[in-house]
Short mmCIF file of C-alpha atoms in Angstrom, two decimals:
data_model
loop_
_atom_site.label_atom_id
_atom_site.label_comp_id
_atom_site.label_asym_id
_atom_site.label_seq_id
_atom_site.Cartn_x
_atom_site.Cartn_y
_atom_site.Cartn_z
CA MET A 1 -13.56 22.41 -36.51
CA ASP A 2 -12.52 25.71 -34.94
CA ASP A 3 -11.45 28.35 -37.46
CA PRO A 4 -8.58 30.44 -36.07
CA GLY A 5 -8.99 32.93 -38.91
CA SER A 6 -12.52 33.93 -37.87
CA PRO A 7 -12.95 37.63 -37.07
CA ALA A 8 -14.47 36.72 -33.69
CA PRO A 9 -13.85 33.64 -31.50
CA LEU A 10 -16.21 30.78 -32.30
CA TYR A 11 -17.48 30.59 -28.74
CA ASP A 12 -18.59 34.25 -29.02
CA ARG A 13 -20.43 33.53 -32.24
CA ILE A 14 -22.13 30.52 -30.66
CA LYS A 15 -23.15 32.62 -27.65
CA ARG A 16 -24.70 35.28 -29.91
CA GLU A 17 -26.68 32.67 -31.82
CA ILE A 18 -27.92 31.03 -28.64
CA ARG A 19 -28.99 34.38 -27.16
CA ALA A 20 -30.84 35.25 -30.37
CA ALA A 21 -32.56 31.84 -30.36
CA ILE A 22 -33.71 32.35 -26.76
CA VAL A 23 -35.03 35.83 -27.58
CA ARG A 24 -36.94 34.34 -30.54
CA GLY A 25 -38.52 31.79 -28.21
CA ASP A 26 -36.77 28.74 -29.66
CA TYR A 27 -35.95 27.65 -26.10
CA VAL A 28 -38.50 27.85 -23.29
CA PRO A 29 -37.33 29.37 -19.98
CA GLY A 30 -37.07 26.69 -17.34
CA ALA A 31 -36.72 23.86 -19.87
CA PRO A 32 -33.58 21.71 -20.25
CA PHE A 33 -31.04 23.15 -22.69
CA ILE A 34 -29.18 21.20 -25.36
CA THR A 35 -26.14 19.24 -24.21
CA GLN A 36 -22.48 19.96 -24.75
CA ARG A 37 -22.30 17.13 -27.30
CA GLU A 38 -25.23 18.62 -29.25
CA ILE A 39 -23.46 21.98 -29.39
CA CYS A 40 -20.33 20.30 -30.76
CA GLU A 41 -22.36 18.55 -33.45
CA ARG A 42 -24.63 21.48 -34.34
CA TYR A 43 -21.86 24.08 -34.65
CA SER A 44 -19.01 21.74 -35.67
CA VAL A 45 -16.76 22.86 -32.84
CA SER A 46 -14.49 21.20 -30.32
CA ASN A 47 -15.43 20.24 -26.76
CA THR A 48 -13.28 23.12 -25.49
CA THR A 49 -15.22 25.69 -27.53
CA ALA A 50 -18.59 24.24 -26.49
CA VAL A 51 -17.61 24.26 -22.80
CA ARG A 52 -16.39 27.87 -23.03
CA ALA A 53 -19.64 29.02 -24.64
CA LEU A 54 -21.80 27.20 -22.08
CA ASN A 55 -19.76 28.41 -19.10
CA ASP A 56 -19.93 32.02 -20.27
CA LEU A 57 -23.70 31.84 -20.80
CA VAL A 58 -24.12 30.43 -17.29
CA THR A 59 -21.93 33.20 -15.84
CA GLU A 60 -23.94 35.82 -17.73
CA GLY A 61 -27.26 34.46 -16.44
CA VAL A 62 -28.58 33.26 -19.80
CA LEU A 63 -28.39 29.62 -18.70
CA ILE A 64 -28.45 28.02 -15.24
CA ARG A 65 -27.03 24.73 -13.96
CA ARG A 66 -28.91 22.53 -11.53
CA ARG A 67 -26.81 20.03 -9.62
CA GLY A 68 -27.43 16.49 -10.82
CA LYS A 69 -29.97 17.61 -13.43
CA GLY A 70 -28.09 19.54 -16.14
CA THR A 71 -28.29 22.95 -17.85
CA TYR A 72 -31.52 24.90 -18.19
CA VAL A 73 -32.68 28.12 -19.87
CA ALA A 74 -32.87 30.91 -17.30
CA ASP A 75 -35.95 33.07 -16.93
CA GLN A 76 -34.82 36.15 -18.85
CA ASP A 77 -37.39 38.32 -17.06
CA THR A 78 -36.01 37.52 -13.63
CA PRO A 79 -34.65 40.80 -12.21
CA LYS A 80 -30.94 40.67 -11.44
CA PRO A 81 -29.38 42.35 -8.43
CA ALA A 82 -27.72 45.72 -8.89
CA PRO A 83 -24.08 45.31 -9.90
CA THR A 84 -21.32 46.37 -7.54
CA GLY A 85 -17.69 47.40 -7.79
CA ALA A 86 -15.81 46.52 -10.97
CA ASP A 87 -18.91 44.84 -12.50
CA ARG A 88 -20.75 48.15 -12.86
CA SER A 89 -20.64 49.30 -16.48
CA ILE A 90 -22.88 51.37 -18.75
CA ALA A 91 -22.89 52.13 -22.46
CA CYS A 92 -23.01 55.72 -23.69
CA VAL A 93 -23.98 56.03 -27.36
CA VAL A 94 -23.91 59.54 -28.80
CA HIS A 95 -24.92 61.22 -32.01
CA GLY A 96 -21.41 62.52 -32.74
CA LEU A 97 -18.37 63.78 -30.85
CA GLN A 98 -17.70 67.05 -32.66
CA GLY A 99 -18.58 70.36 -31.10
CA PRO A 100 -19.01 71.51 -27.49
CA HIS A 101 -22.56 70.25 -26.96
CA VAL A 102 -21.85 66.53 -27.31
CA SER A 103 -18.39 66.69 -25.74
CA GLN A 104 -19.77 68.44 -22.65
CA LEU A 105 -22.69 66.01 -22.49
CA VAL A 106 -20.28 63.06 -22.50
CA LYS A 107 -18.14 64.74 -19.83
CA GLY A 108 -21.25 65.07 -17.68
CA VAL A 109 -22.05 61.37 -18.02
CA GLU A 110 -18.44 60.46 -17.33
CA SER A 111 -18.17 62.65 -14.23
CA MET A 112 -21.29 61.10 -12.70
CA CYS A 113 -20.01 57.61 -13.57
CA SER A 114 -16.83 58.42 -11.65
CA GLU A 115 -18.80 59.59 -8.62
CA LEU A 116 -21.07 56.52 -8.65
CA ASP A 117 -18.27 54.02 -9.42
CA TYR A 118 -19.44 52.97 -12.89
CA ARG A 119 -17.37 52.29 -15.96
CA MET A 120 -18.53 54.04 -19.14
CA TYR A 121 -18.08 52.53 -22.60
CA LEU A 122 -18.45 55.25 -25.24
CA SER A 123 -19.65 54.69 -28.82
CA GLU A 124 -20.27 57.24 -31.55
CA SER A 125 -23.06 56.71 -34.06
CA ASP A 126 -22.02 59.68 -36.24
CA ALA A 127 -25.70 60.19 -37.18
CA SER A 128 -25.84 56.67 -38.68
CA ALA A 129 -28.79 54.48 -37.73
CA GLU A 130 -26.73 51.38 -38.56
CA ARG A 131 -23.81 52.45 -36.35
CA GLU A 132 -26.25 53.19 -33.55
CA ARG A 133 -27.73 49.73 -34.06
CA ARG A 134 -24.33 48.07 -33.76
CA ALA A 135 -23.56 50.02 -30.60
CA LEU A 136 -26.87 49.05 -28.99
CA ARG A 137 -26.40 45.43 -30.02
CA GLN A 138 -22.96 45.46 -28.43
CA ALA A 139 -24.48 46.89 -25.23
CA VAL A 140 -27.00 44.03 -25.19
CA ASP A 141 -24.44 41.34 -25.99
CA THR A 142 -21.92 42.53 -23.40
CA HIS A 143 -24.62 42.82 -20.72
CA ALA A 144 -24.24 46.53 -20.05
CA HIS A 145 -26.23 47.43 -16.94
CA GLY A 146 -27.71 50.52 -18.55
CA VAL A 147 -27.57 52.72 -21.66
CA VAL A 148 -27.42 56.49 -22.13
CA LEU A 149 -28.42 57.21 -25.73
CA TYR A 150 -28.27 60.42 -27.75
CA PRO A 151 -30.35 58.98 -30.61
CA VAL A 152 -29.96 59.60 -34.32
CA GLU A 153 -32.68 61.30 -36.32
CA GLY A 154 -35.92 59.40 -36.72
CA GLN A 155 -37.45 56.70 -34.57
CA VAL A 156 -35.18 53.85 -35.60
CA ASN A 157 -33.89 50.69 -33.90
CA GLY A 158 -37.10 50.25 -31.95
CA ASP A 159 -36.60 46.48 -31.85
CA LEU A 160 -33.37 46.90 -29.87
CA VAL A 161 -35.06 49.30 -27.47
CA ASP A 162 -37.74 46.63 -27.01
CA GLU A 163 -35.03 44.05 -26.36
CA LEU A 164 -33.46 46.28 -23.70
CA ARG A 165 -36.90 46.59 -22.12
CA ARG A 166 -37.44 42.81 -22.15
CA ARG A 167 -34.07 42.28 -20.52
CA ARG A 168 -34.87 45.03 -17.99
CA VAL A 169 -31.83 47.04 -18.97
CA PRO A 170 -32.66 50.71 -18.28
CA LEU A 171 -32.33 53.26 -21.09
CA VAL A 172 -32.16 57.05 -20.75
CA LEU A 173 -32.35 59.25 -23.85
CA VAL A 174 -30.68 62.65 -23.95
CA ASP A 175 -31.39 65.76 -26.04
CA ARG A 176 -34.57 64.26 -27.52
CA TYR A 177 -37.25 61.69 -26.78
CA ARG A 178 -39.25 59.16 -28.76
CA THR A 179 -43.00 59.45 -29.27
CA ASP A 180 -43.42 55.76 -30.11
CA LEU A 181 -41.63 54.26 -27.09
CA ALA A 182 -41.87 55.31 -23.45
CA THR A 183 -38.38 55.77 -21.99
CA ASP A 184 -36.69 58.08 -19.52
CA ALA A 185 -35.20 61.19 -21.11
CA VAL A 186 -33.24 64.30 -20.16
CA ILE A 187 -34.05 67.12 -22.55
CA VAL A 188 -34.03 70.88 -22.93
CA ASP A 189 -37.18 72.96 -22.76
CA ASN A 190 -37.12 73.32 -26.54
CA PHE A 191 -40.55 74.93 -26.82
CA THR A 192 -39.32 77.80 -24.65
CA VAL A 193 -36.08 78.00 -26.65
CA GLY A 194 -38.06 78.55 -29.85
CA TYR A 195 -40.45 80.96 -28.16
CA GLN A 196 -37.90 83.11 -26.31
CA LEU A 197 -35.49 83.44 -29.22
CA THR A 198 -38.34 84.54 -31.47
CA LYS A 199 -39.57 87.04 -28.87
CA GLU A 200 -36.05 88.51 -28.55
CA LEU A 201 -35.79 88.91 -32.31
CA ILE A 202 -39.22 90.56 -32.53
CA ASP A 203 -38.25 92.94 -29.73
CA ARG A 204 -35.18 93.85 -31.82
CA GLY A 205 -37.40 94.80 -34.75
CA HIS A 206 -37.31 91.60 -36.79
CA HIS A 207 -40.78 90.82 -38.14
CA ARG A 208 -39.69 88.54 -40.99
CA ILE A 209 -37.75 85.63 -39.50
CA GLY A 210 -36.54 82.78 -41.69
CA THR A 211 -35.85 79.40 -40.09
CA LEU A 212 -33.07 77.05 -41.25
CA TRP A 213 -32.81 73.45 -40.11
CA SER A 214 -30.52 70.44 -40.13
CA GLU A 215 -32.43 67.42 -38.81
CA THR A 216 -36.19 67.45 -39.14
CA GLN A 217 -37.37 64.12 -37.70
CA CYS A 218 -36.66 64.67 -34.00
CA THR A 219 -38.64 66.09 -31.10
CA SER A 220 -36.14 68.81 -30.20
CA VAL A 221 -36.53 70.44 -33.61
CA ARG A 222 -40.30 70.07 -33.77
CA ASP A 223 -40.74 71.51 -30.27
CA ARG A 224 -38.57 74.52 -31.18
CA LEU A 225 -40.59 75.15 -34.33
CA THR A 226 -43.81 74.97 -32.30
CA GLY A 227 -42.45 77.53 -29.83
CA HIS A 228 -41.37 79.79 -32.70
CA LYS A 229 -44.84 79.73 -34.26
CA HIS A 230 -46.54 80.42 -30.93
CA ALA A 231 -44.34 83.47 -30.39
CA LEU A 232 -45.19 84.82 -33.84
CA ARG A 233 -48.91 84.45 -33.19
CA ASP A 234 -48.70 85.93 -29.70
CA HIS A 235 -47.05 89.02 -31.19
CA GLY A 236 -49.58 89.40 -34.00
CA LEU A 237 -47.27 88.23 -36.77
CA PRO A 238 -48.27 85.78 -39.51
CA VAL A 239 -46.81 82.30 -39.74
CA VAL A 240 -45.43 82.37 -43.28
CA PRO A 241 -45.06 78.83 -44.70
CA GLU A 242 -41.97 79.59 -46.77
CA LEU A 243 -40.20 80.95 -43.68
CA THR A 244 -41.21 78.15 -41.31
CA VAL A 245 -41.07 75.08 -43.55
CA LEU A 246 -39.34 72.18 -41.79
CA GLN A 247 -36.78 70.99 -44.32
CA SER A 248 -33.04 70.43 -44.10
CA PHE A 249 -30.78 73.27 -45.18
CA GLN A 250 -27.67 71.54 -43.85
CA THR A 251 -27.87 68.59 -46.25
CA LEU A 252 -28.27 70.70 -49.40
CA PRO A 253 -25.28 71.02 -51.74
CA ASP A 254 -23.65 74.46 -51.95
CA ALA A 255 -25.62 75.38 -55.05
CA GLY A 256 -28.86 74.32 -53.36
CA ARG A 257 -28.09 76.46 -50.31
CA ARG A 258 -27.35 79.49 -52.46
CA ALA A 259 -30.55 79.02 -54.43
CA ALA A 260 -32.65 78.60 -51.26
CA LEU A 261 -31.34 81.75 -49.57
CA ALA A 262 -31.39 83.77 -52.78
CA ARG A 263 -35.03 82.85 -53.31
CA LEU A 264 -35.98 83.99 -49.80
CA LEU A 265 -33.91 87.18 -49.92
CA GLY A 266 -35.28 88.04 -53.34
CA SER A 267 -38.92 87.85 -52.25
CA THR A 268 -41.17 90.88 -51.88
CA GLU A 269 -40.79 90.81 -48.08
CA PRO A 270 -37.43 89.13 -47.43
CA PRO A 271 -36.38 87.90 -43.99
CA THR A 272 -34.15 90.22 -41.99
CA VAL A 273 -32.75 87.42 -39.84
CA PHE A 274 -32.26 83.68 -40.12
CA LEU A 275 -32.95 81.62 -37.01
CA CYS A 276 -30.68 78.58 -37.35
CA SER A 277 -31.30 75.25 -35.63
CA ASN A 278 -27.69 74.82 -34.46
CA GLY A 279 -24.14 76.06 -34.92
CA TYR A 280 -23.47 73.86 -37.94
CA VAL A 281 -26.45 75.30 -39.81
CA LEU A 282 -25.45 78.79 -38.72
CA ALA A 283 -21.93 78.30 -40.08
CA ALA A 284 -23.33 77.02 -43.38
CA ALA A 285 -25.78 79.94 -43.59
CA ALA A 286 -23.05 82.50 -42.88
CA ASN A 287 -20.80 81.02 -45.56
CA THR A 288 -23.63 80.93 -48.09
CA LEU A 289 -24.65 84.52 -47.38
CA LEU A 290 -21.09 85.67 -47.91
CA GLN A 291 -20.96 83.79 -51.22
CA LEU A 292 -24.05 85.77 -52.21
CA GLY A 293 -22.37 89.05 -51.24
CA VAL A 294 -24.62 89.64 -48.22
CA GLU A 295 -23.02 91.33 -45.19
CA ILE A 296 -23.77 90.03 -41.68
CA PRO A 297 -25.38 91.63 -39.66
CA VAL A 298 -25.70 94.77 -41.81
CA GLN A 299 -28.00 93.31 -44.45
CA VAL A 300 -29.13 90.11 -42.76
CA ASP A 301 -28.61 88.97 -39.18
CA LEU A 302 -28.30 85.48 -37.69
CA ALA A 303 -29.58 83.77 -34.55
CA GLY A 304 -28.93 80.31 -33.13
CA MET A 305 -31.29 77.86 -31.43
CA ASP A 306 -28.42 76.08 -29.71
CA ASP A 307 -24.64 76.14 -29.47
CA ALA A 308 -24.02 72.68 -30.95
CA GLY A 309 -21.50 73.41 -33.64
CA PRO A 310 -17.85 73.85 -34.54
CA TYR A 311 -17.28 77.09 -32.60
CA ASP A 312 -18.80 79.68 -30.27
CA ILE A 313 -21.72 81.09 -32.25
CA LEU A 314 -22.57 84.08 -30.02
CA PRO A 315 -20.18 86.61 -31.63
CA LEU A 316 -21.94 86.06 -34.96
CA THR A 317 -25.54 86.10 -33.68
CA ALA A 318 -28.09 88.59 -32.46
CA VAL A 319 -29.35 86.04 -29.92
CA ALA A 320 -28.45 82.43 -29.21
CA ALA A 321 -29.48 79.66 -26.84
CA VAL A 322 -26.79 77.95 -24.76
CA LEU A 323 -27.67 74.36 -23.85
CA PRO A 324 -27.00 72.91 -20.36
CA SER A 325 -25.01 70.09 -21.97
CA TYR A 326 -22.86 69.09 -19.00
CA ASP A 327 -25.84 69.03 -16.63
CA MET A 328 -27.81 66.96 -19.14
CA GLY A 329 -25.12 64.29 -19.06
CA ARG A 330 -24.89 64.25 -15.27
CA LYS A 331 -28.64 64.07 -14.76
CA ALA A 332 -29.01 61.35 -17.38
CA MET A 333 -26.43 59.16 -15.63
CA ARG A 334 -27.93 59.79 -12.20
CA LEU A 335 -31.37 58.86 -13.52
CA LEU A 336 -29.94 55.74 -15.15
CA ALA A 337 -28.15 54.65 -11.97
CA GLY A 338 -31.41 54.95 -10.05
CA ARG A 339 -33.05 52.55 -12.51
CA ILE A 340 -30.32 49.90 -12.51
CA GLY A 341 -31.37 46.87 -10.47
CA SER A 342 -35.05 47.86 -10.49
CA ASP A 343 -37.59 45.09 -11.03
CA ASP A 344 -39.14 47.30 -13.75
CA PRO A 345 -36.86 50.15 -14.92
CA TYR A 346 -39.50 51.32 -17.42
CA ARG A 347 -42.26 51.88 -14.89
CA GLU A 348 -43.50 55.50 -14.70
CA VAL A 349 -40.87 56.88 -17.07
CA GLU A 350 -39.58 60.36 -16.34
CA HIS A 351 -38.69 63.29 -18.59
CA VAL A 352 -36.28 65.70 -16.94
CA VAL A 353 -36.61 69.09 -18.66
CA LEU A 354 -33.78 71.58 -18.22
CA PRO A 355 -33.82 75.28 -19.18
CA ALA A 356 -31.46 76.77 -21.75
CA VAL A 357 -29.81 80.16 -21.32
CA ILE A 358 -30.69 82.84 -23.87
CA ARG A 359 -27.74 85.12 -24.58
CA THR A 360 -27.75 88.26 -26.69
CA ARG A 361 -25.08 90.03 -28.68
CA ASP A 362 -25.03 92.72 -25.98
CA SER A 363 -23.66 90.18 -23.47
CA ALA A 364 -20.72 89.16 -25.66
CA THR A 365 -17.27 90.65 -25.12
CA ALA A 366 -17.11 91.24 -28.88
CA TYR A 367 -19.15 90.49 -31.97
CA LEU A 368 -18.26 89.73 -35.54
CA ARG A 369 -19.24 91.50 -38.71
CA ALA A 370 -18.90 89.17 -41.69
CA VAL A 371 -18.14 90.62 -45.12
CA ILE A 372 -16.80 89.02 -48.26
CA SER A 373 -13.38 90.24 -49.37
CA ALA A 374 -13.68 89.22 -53.03
CA ASP A 375 -16.39 89.65 -55.62
CA PRO A 376 -19.42 87.52 -54.76
CA LEU A 377 -20.35 84.58 -56.90
CA PRO A 378 -22.27 85.68 -59.99
CA PRO A 379 -25.97 84.98 -59.56
CA SER A 380 -27.60 82.33 -61.72
CA SER A 381 -30.37 83.21 -64.10
CA ASN A 382 -33.00 82.66 -61.42
CA GLN A 383 -31.16 84.52 -58.65
CA PRO A 384 -31.53 88.27 -58.06
CA SER A 385 -28.33 90.32 -58.13
CA THR A 386 -29.34 92.50 -55.19
CA PHE A 387 -31.27 91.84 -52.02
CA GLY A 388 -33.68 93.95 -50.04
#
């Protein structure tokens, strides 16, 4: 019998199980579906619950009714007409909502939705693959007409991307793309970001540039590192493994961060600037340097590969890249809207590449000099007490 204490209505749970069974191939498209009585017996529910589940699945196009013949499984590959008016909705799933980069990206998606008469349902994954999975599953189950996705690190949840493809629900990635699955994407020219920032630093006299990262398993980061290395080579500088190693600084504990920077600054040829992957890494690096008693920019300078972070990073950096976040969101939604209703929204996928703006300390109205007001933390036995 129906359980009123269930966290979700029974008819919704039945619908999810039926959809999953159809996706698995338990029911053949075009074949007769089980009867209302069979649903009651199989799921131990009332006639009312069975009728509600069947009616909803017919309305959503999962099942079809043929007059005088009964209920059949619909062809899930049959393209559906483009939605109109109040039926037009898309899911926007983002990496996180903190900082100007993501908030401006979402505003861009939202503004284009308003212009094109779409409703946007926003979900935050907070860098969790499982939360992203739940958000994508919800988009599938609620029959969103398209998805804008700022994906988490790593190439995860590929089965749900495949399910979106099978259902011909268009997907547009933002900020990064996947190398294992062909989808539309709106990204920044990250190779040029890495190259131009490195060139600016070299022109300012920095020949030992340390790189600090947060995420490592995403195309935006790897493309920036490639651009950085190319700029070093083009200017006759060596690519030093310890300065260009792709490992996360952001996820280290405080003691680990201090040890990592102390080791680099205590080397025979220490870096004179740290090129940070985003504003969060830059903030962590600045705090760690101050704990070590290092003045910024007098002893060591900082640079930022993008402005995703808790605050405006330019006053604390020699050079920084400013991402076209708002335009990324608008272009992603426009690209998605053009795919909705297509008989094959994954045909000839497109990558829209936008330029970033490189800003220097000279263009800022003011810049910050960071010094520590108290005695620095005493160095451990394996940390030098002074830095070159």
